[in-house]
Structure formats: structure tokens, C-alpha cells
Short mmCIF file of C-alpha atoms and ligand atoms in Angstrom, two decimals:
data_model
loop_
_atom_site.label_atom_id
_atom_site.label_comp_id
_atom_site.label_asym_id
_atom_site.label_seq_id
_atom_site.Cartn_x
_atom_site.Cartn_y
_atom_site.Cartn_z
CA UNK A 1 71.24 177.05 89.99
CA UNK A 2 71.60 174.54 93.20
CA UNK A 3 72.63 176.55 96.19
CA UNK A 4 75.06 175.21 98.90
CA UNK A 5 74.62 175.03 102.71
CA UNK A 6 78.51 174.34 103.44
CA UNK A 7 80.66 173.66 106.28
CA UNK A 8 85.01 174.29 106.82
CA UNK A 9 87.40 172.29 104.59
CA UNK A 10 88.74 173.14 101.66
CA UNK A 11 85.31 173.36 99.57
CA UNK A 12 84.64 176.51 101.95
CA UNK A 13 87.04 178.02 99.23
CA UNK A 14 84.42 177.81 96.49
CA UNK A 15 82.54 180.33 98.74
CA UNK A 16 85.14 182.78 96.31
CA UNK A 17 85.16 183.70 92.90
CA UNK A 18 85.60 181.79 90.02
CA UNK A 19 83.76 179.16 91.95
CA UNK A 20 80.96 180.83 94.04
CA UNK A 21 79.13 177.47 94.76
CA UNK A 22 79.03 178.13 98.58
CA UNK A 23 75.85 180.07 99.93
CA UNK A 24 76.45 179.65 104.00
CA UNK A 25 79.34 178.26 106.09
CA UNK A 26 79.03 178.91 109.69
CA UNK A 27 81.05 176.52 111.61
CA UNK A 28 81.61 172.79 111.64
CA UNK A 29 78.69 170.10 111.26
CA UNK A 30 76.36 173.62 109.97
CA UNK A 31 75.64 172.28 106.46
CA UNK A 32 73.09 169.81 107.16
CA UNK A 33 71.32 171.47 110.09
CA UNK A 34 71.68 175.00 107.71
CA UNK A 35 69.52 172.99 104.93
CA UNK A 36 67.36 171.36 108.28
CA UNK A 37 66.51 174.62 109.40
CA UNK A 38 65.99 176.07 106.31
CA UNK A 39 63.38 173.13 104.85
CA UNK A 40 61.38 173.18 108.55
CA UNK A 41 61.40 177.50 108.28
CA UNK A 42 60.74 177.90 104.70
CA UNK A 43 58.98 174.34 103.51
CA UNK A 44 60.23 171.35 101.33
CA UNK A 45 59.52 173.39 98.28
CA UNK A 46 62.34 176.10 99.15
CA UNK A 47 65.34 173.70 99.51
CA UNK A 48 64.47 171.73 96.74
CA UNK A 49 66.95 173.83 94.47
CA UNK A 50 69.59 173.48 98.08
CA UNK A 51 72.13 171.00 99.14
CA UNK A 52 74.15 170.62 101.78
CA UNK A 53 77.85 170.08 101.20
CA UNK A 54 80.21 168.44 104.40
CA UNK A 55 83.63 166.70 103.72
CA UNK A 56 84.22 162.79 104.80
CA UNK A 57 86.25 164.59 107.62
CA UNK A 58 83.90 167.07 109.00
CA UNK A 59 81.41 164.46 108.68
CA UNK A 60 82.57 162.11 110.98
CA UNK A 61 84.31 164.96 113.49
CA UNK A 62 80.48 166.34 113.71
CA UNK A 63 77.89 165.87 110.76
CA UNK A 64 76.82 163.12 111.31
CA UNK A 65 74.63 164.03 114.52
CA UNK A 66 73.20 166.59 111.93
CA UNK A 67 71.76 164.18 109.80
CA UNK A 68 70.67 162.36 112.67
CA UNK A 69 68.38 164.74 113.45
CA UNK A 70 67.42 165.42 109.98
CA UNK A 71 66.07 162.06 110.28
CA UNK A 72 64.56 162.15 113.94
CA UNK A 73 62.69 165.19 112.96
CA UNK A 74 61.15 163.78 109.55
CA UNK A 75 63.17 166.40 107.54
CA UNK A 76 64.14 166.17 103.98
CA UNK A 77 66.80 167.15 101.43
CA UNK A 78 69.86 166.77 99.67
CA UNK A 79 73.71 165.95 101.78
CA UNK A 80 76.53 165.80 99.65
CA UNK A 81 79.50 164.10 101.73
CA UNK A 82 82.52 165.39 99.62
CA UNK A 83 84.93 161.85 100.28
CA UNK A 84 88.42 162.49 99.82
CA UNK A 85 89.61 159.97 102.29
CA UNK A 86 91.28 162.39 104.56
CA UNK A 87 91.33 165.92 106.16
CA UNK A 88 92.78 168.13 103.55
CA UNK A 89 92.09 171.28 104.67
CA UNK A 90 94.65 171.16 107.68
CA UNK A 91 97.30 169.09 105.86
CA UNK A 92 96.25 165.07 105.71
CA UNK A 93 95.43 163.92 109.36
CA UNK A 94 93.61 160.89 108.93
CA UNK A 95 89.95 160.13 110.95
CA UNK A 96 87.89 157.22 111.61
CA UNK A 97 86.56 156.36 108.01
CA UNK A 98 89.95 156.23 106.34
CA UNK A 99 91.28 153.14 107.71
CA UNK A 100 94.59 154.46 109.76
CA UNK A 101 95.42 156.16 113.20
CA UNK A 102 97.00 159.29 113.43
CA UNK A 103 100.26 157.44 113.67
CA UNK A 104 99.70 155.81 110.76
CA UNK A 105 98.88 152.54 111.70
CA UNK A 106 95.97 150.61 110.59
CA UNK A 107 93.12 150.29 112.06
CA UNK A 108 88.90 150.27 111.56
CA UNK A 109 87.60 151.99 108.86
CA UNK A 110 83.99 152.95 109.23
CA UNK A 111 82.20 153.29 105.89
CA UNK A 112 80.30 156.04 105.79
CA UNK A 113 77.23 155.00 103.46
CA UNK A 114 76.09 152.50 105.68
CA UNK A 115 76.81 154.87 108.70
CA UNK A 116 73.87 156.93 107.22
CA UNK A 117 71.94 154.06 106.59
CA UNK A 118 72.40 153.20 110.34
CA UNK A 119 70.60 156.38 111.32
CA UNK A 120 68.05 155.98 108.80
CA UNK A 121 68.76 157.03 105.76
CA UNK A 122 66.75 154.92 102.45
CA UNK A 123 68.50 156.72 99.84
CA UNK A 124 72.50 156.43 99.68
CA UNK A 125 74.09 156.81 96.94
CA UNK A 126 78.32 156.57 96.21
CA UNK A 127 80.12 158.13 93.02
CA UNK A 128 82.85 158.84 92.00
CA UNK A 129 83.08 162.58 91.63
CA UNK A 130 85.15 162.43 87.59
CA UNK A 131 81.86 160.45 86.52
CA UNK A 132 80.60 164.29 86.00
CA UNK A 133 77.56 163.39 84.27
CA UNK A 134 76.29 160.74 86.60
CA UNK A 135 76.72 162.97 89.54
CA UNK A 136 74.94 165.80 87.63
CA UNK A 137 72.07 163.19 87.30
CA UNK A 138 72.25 161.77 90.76
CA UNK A 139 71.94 165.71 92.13
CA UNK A 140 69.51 166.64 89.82
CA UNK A 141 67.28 163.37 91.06
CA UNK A 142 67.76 163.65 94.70
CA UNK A 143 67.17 167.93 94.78
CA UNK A 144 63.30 166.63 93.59
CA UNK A 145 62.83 164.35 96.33
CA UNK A 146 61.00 164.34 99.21
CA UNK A 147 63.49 162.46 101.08
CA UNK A 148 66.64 162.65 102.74
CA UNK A 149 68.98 161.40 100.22
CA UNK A 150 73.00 161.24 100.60
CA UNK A 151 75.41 161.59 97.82
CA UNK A 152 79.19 160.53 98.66
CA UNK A 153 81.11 162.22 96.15
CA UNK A 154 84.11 160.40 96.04
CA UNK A 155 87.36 160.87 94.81
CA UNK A 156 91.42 161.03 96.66
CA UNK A 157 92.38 164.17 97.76
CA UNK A 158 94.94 164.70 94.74
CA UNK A 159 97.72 165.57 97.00
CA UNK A 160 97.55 162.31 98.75
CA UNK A 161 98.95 160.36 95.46
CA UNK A 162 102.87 160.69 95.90
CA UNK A 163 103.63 158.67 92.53
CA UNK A 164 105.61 160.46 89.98
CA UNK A 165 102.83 162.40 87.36
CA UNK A 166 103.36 160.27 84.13
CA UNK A 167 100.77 162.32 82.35
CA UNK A 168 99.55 166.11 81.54
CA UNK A 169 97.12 168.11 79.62
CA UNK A 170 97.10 170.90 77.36
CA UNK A 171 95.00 173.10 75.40
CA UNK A 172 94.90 173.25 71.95
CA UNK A 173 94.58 177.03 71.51
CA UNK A 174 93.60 176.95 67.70
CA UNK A 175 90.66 174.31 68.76
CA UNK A 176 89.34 176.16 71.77
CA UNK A 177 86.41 178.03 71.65
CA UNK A 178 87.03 179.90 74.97
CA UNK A 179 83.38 178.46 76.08
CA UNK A 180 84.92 178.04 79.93
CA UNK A 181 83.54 174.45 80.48
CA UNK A 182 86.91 173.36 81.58
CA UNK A 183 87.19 175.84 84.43
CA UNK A 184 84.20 174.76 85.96
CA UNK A 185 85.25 171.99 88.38
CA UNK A 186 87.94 174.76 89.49
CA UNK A 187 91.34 172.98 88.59
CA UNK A 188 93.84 175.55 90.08
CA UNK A 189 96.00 174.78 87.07
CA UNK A 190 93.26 176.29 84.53
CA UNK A 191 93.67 179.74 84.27
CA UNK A 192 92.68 182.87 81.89
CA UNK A 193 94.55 185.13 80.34
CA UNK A 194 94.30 188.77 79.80
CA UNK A 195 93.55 188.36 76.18
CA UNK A 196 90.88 185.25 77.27
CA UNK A 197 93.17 182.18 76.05
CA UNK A 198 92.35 179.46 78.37
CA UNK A 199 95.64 177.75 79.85
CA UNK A 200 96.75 174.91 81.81
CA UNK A 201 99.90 175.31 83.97
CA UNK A 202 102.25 172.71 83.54
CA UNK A 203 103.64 172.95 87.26
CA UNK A 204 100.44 172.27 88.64
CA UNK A 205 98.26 169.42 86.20
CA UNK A 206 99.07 166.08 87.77
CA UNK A 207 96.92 164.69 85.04
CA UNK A 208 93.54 163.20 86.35
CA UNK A 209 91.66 164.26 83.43
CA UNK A 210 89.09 165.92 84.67
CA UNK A 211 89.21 168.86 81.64
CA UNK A 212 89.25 166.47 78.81
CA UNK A 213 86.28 164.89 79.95
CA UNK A 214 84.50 168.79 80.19
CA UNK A 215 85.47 169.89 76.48
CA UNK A 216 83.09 169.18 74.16
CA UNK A 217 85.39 170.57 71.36
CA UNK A 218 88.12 168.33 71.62
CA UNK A 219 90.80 171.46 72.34
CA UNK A 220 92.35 169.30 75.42
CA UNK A 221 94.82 166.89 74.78
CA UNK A 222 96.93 164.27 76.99
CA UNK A 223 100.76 164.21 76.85
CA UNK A 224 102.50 160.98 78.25
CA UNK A 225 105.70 162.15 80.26
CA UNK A 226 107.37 158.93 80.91
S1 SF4 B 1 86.25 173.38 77.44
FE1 SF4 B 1 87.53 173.16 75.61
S2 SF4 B 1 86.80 174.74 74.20
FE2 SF4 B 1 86.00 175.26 76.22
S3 SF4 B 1 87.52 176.68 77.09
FE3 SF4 B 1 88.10 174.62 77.77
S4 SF4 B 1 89.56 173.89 76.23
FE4 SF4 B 1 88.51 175.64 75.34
S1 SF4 B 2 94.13 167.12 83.87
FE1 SF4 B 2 93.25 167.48 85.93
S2 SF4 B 2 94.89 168.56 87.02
FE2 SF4 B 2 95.39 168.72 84.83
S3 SF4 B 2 94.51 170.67 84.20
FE3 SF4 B 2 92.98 169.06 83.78
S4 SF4 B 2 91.65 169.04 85.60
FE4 SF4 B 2 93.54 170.13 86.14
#
């Protein structure tokens, strides 16, 4: 199992059960100097099953002097920069790597990968967080370094796309085999019932995907709405 140093957004909220992916969150910009810490107390061996996970947001507000001096300091390990291309957790405000003011007018975007090249990063990488088995692959790879590597996971904030949802999901009950693979990435609209039968709520699937691409059984299906 790969542990997670995290920071505040909404990811904090896989600290919780079903999730349970975060390990630490102490306060904004702590991911990466968590794992830092943790790799120049315990050794490179002991974070090597570790990452440290830090929205695009929190990034820019104060990561990124983090991984500044993960680099100053000859440290090593795995950052995962969670890109929706906003601030979620506290309702949308835009920052200074999504390309608009607070006002809403445009302005200078800065791009994040080559912001972490800047400070001296070698090993960037961007993907796009529904390619699920190439950024199982990527992690997997950059956990057995001995490097600092950066993995921008990105992927909109779902809220952020106000077009009208012209496709859904559901579960083909007599198909499913209940194996859970679905819930994984944490869809709020997957759910279990008492009796076990895996659901999707209608009110809340706005159709990305996602689930279809987990089931290995072929029990989720698309349903065009318009
Ligand atoms: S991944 Fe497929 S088979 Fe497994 S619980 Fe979900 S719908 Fe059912
Ligand atoms: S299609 Fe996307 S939003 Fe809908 S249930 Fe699946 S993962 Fe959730």
C-alpha cells in the first residue's frame, strides 16, 4: 500500500472512510516537507512506499517552497500535484496557474511542470488522472526512485463544467460481481447497499466515465440523455 503525506483541499477528505488514502495533513504546504522530513529522519528506503499529495492550489499558495527545499537539501521522493485547475475546496477561486484573476479576467497562467523544473526538478511528469492505468504505472515507477520526481495528476474539478450532463452510468446488477473496483476512485455517486448491491445515483453521475473504465466485468453501462 502507498501511504500519503497530504495537505488541505478537498483530497484531505480521503483521510475518511471508504477512502482512507491520507496518512498526515497538518496544515498547508505540509505534504512535501512531511515526506522531506520523513526520508532525511527515517532514510530513502522508508518513503519509498510514501508520496506526498498537494492540490494545483495549495501548491502555488505554499508548496512550492517545499519542494524547493526538497531540492536544496538533496532529498528524494514522490509529489503528486493533484491539478484541477482551481481551488475547490473553498468554492472555485481561481490562482496563478489557472489563467484568470479573481475577477475573472484573464491573465498569466504559470504552468506548473516547468515551475518544478525551474527549481530543479529532472523528473516531471503530467497525466491525466482517468488514464488510471498509466498513473498506476507512473506511481509505481517514481515510489522506486531515488529522485525527486513530480506527478501532475490532472483532470477539471467536475463542478467547474456547467454544460448540461448528456450522459450517465448504471450498473447492471445481474452482471456485477460486487468485487468493489468501481468504488475505488471514490465517486460520491457509487454507493452500497444494505444487502451489498453496488449503485450509482442518478442525481449525482455527470458521466465522466471513470467506473466503466474500473469494471473488469462489463456490469457498467452508458446511457445517452439527450
Ligand atoms: S467494478 Fe463492476 S463488477 Fe465490480 S462492483 Fe463495480 S459494477 Fe460490480
Ligand atoms: S460515470 Fe463518473 S460520475 Fe458517474 S458514477 Fe461513474 S465515476 Fe461517478
Amino acid at each position: 500500500r502507498i501511504h500519503a503525506a497530504g495537505d488541505i483541499g478537498c483530497y484531505t477528505l480521503g483521510a475518511v472512510a471508504p477512502l482512507s488514502v491520507i496518512d498526515t495533513t497538518v496544515c498547508m504546504g505540509s505534504s512535501i516537507s512531511s515526506l522531506h522530513g520523513m526520508e532525511k529522519a527515517k532514510g530513502k528506503d522508508y518513503i519509498k512506499n510514501w508520496v506526498a499529495v498537494i492540490g494545483d492550489s495549495t501548491f502555488m499558495h505554499t508548496g512550492i517552497n517545499s519542494l524547493m527545499n526538497m531540492v536544496y537539501n538533496k532529498g528524494t521522493g514522490t509529489v503528486m500535484i493533484l491539478d484541477n485547475s482551481i481551488t475547490a475546496m473553498t468554492g472555485h477561486q481561481d490562482h496563478a496557474a489557472t489563467g484568470k484573476t479573481l475577477k475573472g479576467e484573464e491573465t498569466y497562467a504559470v504552468n506548473i511542470a516547468k515551475l518544478c523544473e525551474a527549481v530543479g526538478v529532472k523528473h516531471v511528469y503530467e497525466v491525466n488522472v482517468f488514464d488510471t492505468a498509466l498513473l498506476e504505472k507512473t506511481v509505481k515507477e517514481a515510489v522506486a526512485m531515488e529522485e525527486i520526481v513530480v506527478i501532475i495528476a490532472k483532470a477539471p474539478c467536475a463542478l467547474l463544467d456547467k454544460s448540461p450532463i448528456t450522459k450517465q452510468y448504471r450498473i447492471d446488477s445481474a452482471a456485477c460481481k460486487r468485487c468493489g473496483m468501481c468504488m475505488k476512485p471514490g465517486c460520491p455517486a457509487i454507493t452500497k447497499t444494505e444487502d451489498g448491491t453496488i449503485v450509482i445515483n442518478d442525481t449525482m453521475c455527470n458521466g465522466c466515465g471513470l467506473c466503466e473504465t474500473m469494471c473488469r466485468f462489463g456490469a457498467i453501462n452508458m446511457v445517452k440523455l439527450r
